[in-house]
Amino acid sequence: MEDCIFCKIVNKDIPSEIIHETDHFLAFLNINPNNYGHTLIIPKKHADNIYELDEKSSSTLGYEISFISKIIKSAMNADGINVIMNNDKAAGQAVFHQHTHIIPRYLNDGFEHWEPKKYEYEGQIKEIAEKIRTSMLS
Ligand code: 5GP
Ligand code: ZN
């Protein structure tokens, strides 16, 4: 897609530090890492976000995430790995070519996790589950 920075990386029009390439995916280092070794996995075929991934890409993404996570954890001597995908502006997406962040984590590296929300009334969890199940059927 024209004007997409990650399509340009796929097409090698702009440089990146590629660490793995398959027929469907490219994994390369983030230019602004949260920790060193922070990697992005992208489908070669443009899709704005998770909702638009084609069947082949979505069904094989899990394997690629697992494969790259193991490599990054070992190569960077990480204590853990966060797998993060931001979809839409509200979720923090800045580049609109679907990508998965593989972030090496270290004990005491200082990143804090989000505070969980509390349910506000009894039965709310059941209501939400029912809402989601119903929307799946329609
Ligand atoms: P988002 O917030 O959309 O999930 O994250 C986009 C990520 O892409 C950011 O972490 C940013 O550092 C990374 N990024 C943006 N432009 C480039 C680029 O030209 N090269 C590389 N390697 N990473 C990029
Ligand atoms: Zn693109």
Short mmCIF file of C-alpha atoms and ligand atoms in Angstrom, two decimals, residues 5-6 9 14 16 28-32 38 40 86 92-95 99 101, ligand 1:
data_model
loop_
_atom_site.label_atom_id
_atom_site.label_comp_id
_atom_site.label_asym_id
_atom_site.label_seq_id
_atom_site.Cartn_x
_atom_site.Cartn_y
_atom_site.Cartn_z
CA ILE A 5 5.81 2.71 6.21
CA PHE A 6 5.63 -1.02 6.93
CA ILE A 9 9.88 -2.10 4.91
CA ILE A 14 13.44 1.61 3.46
CA SER A 16 15.14 -2.25 8.74
CA PHE A 28 12.25 -6.78 12.35
CA LEU A 29 13.55 -4.68 15.23
CA ASN A 30 11.50 -1.74 16.46
CA ILE A 31 13.27 1.54 15.80
CA ASN A 32 12.10 2.86 19.21
CA HIS A 38 11.79 -5.32 20.87
CA LEU A 40 7.63 -6.29 15.34
CA ASN A 86 -2.63 -2.41 19.36
CA GLY A 92 -2.67 2.95 20.91
CA GLN A 93 -2.19 1.97 17.27
CA ALA A 94 0.02 4.50 15.49
CA VAL A 95 1.05 2.55 12.37
CA HIS A 99 1.80 -5.63 13.70
CA HIS A 101 5.03 -6.38 19.39
P1 5GP B 1 1.88 0.95 17.47
O1 5GP B 1 1.71 2.00 18.51
O2 5GP B 1 1.23 1.32 16.15
O3 5GP B 1 1.45 -0.40 17.95
O4 5GP B 1 3.44 0.84 17.25
C1 5GP B 1 4.10 1.14 16.07
C2 5GP B 1 5.57 0.85 16.32
O5 5GP B 1 6.26 0.94 15.10
C3 5GP B 1 6.23 1.84 17.29
O6 5GP B 1 6.69 1.13 18.42
C4 5GP B 1 7.36 2.46 16.48
O7 5GP B 1 8.53 2.61 17.23
C5 5GP B 1 7.54 1.46 15.34
N1 5GP B 1 7.99 2.09 14.11
C6 5GP B 1 7.41 3.18 13.52
N2 5GP B 1 8.07 3.49 12.38
C7 5GP B 1 9.08 2.57 12.26
C8 5GP B 1 10.10 2.38 11.26
O8 5GP B 1 10.22 3.12 10.28
N3 5GP B 1 10.95 1.36 11.47
C9 5GP B 1 10.85 0.52 12.55
N4 5GP B 1 11.74 -0.47 12.63
N5 5GP B 1 9.90 0.68 13.50
C10 5GP B 1 9.02 1.69 13.34
#
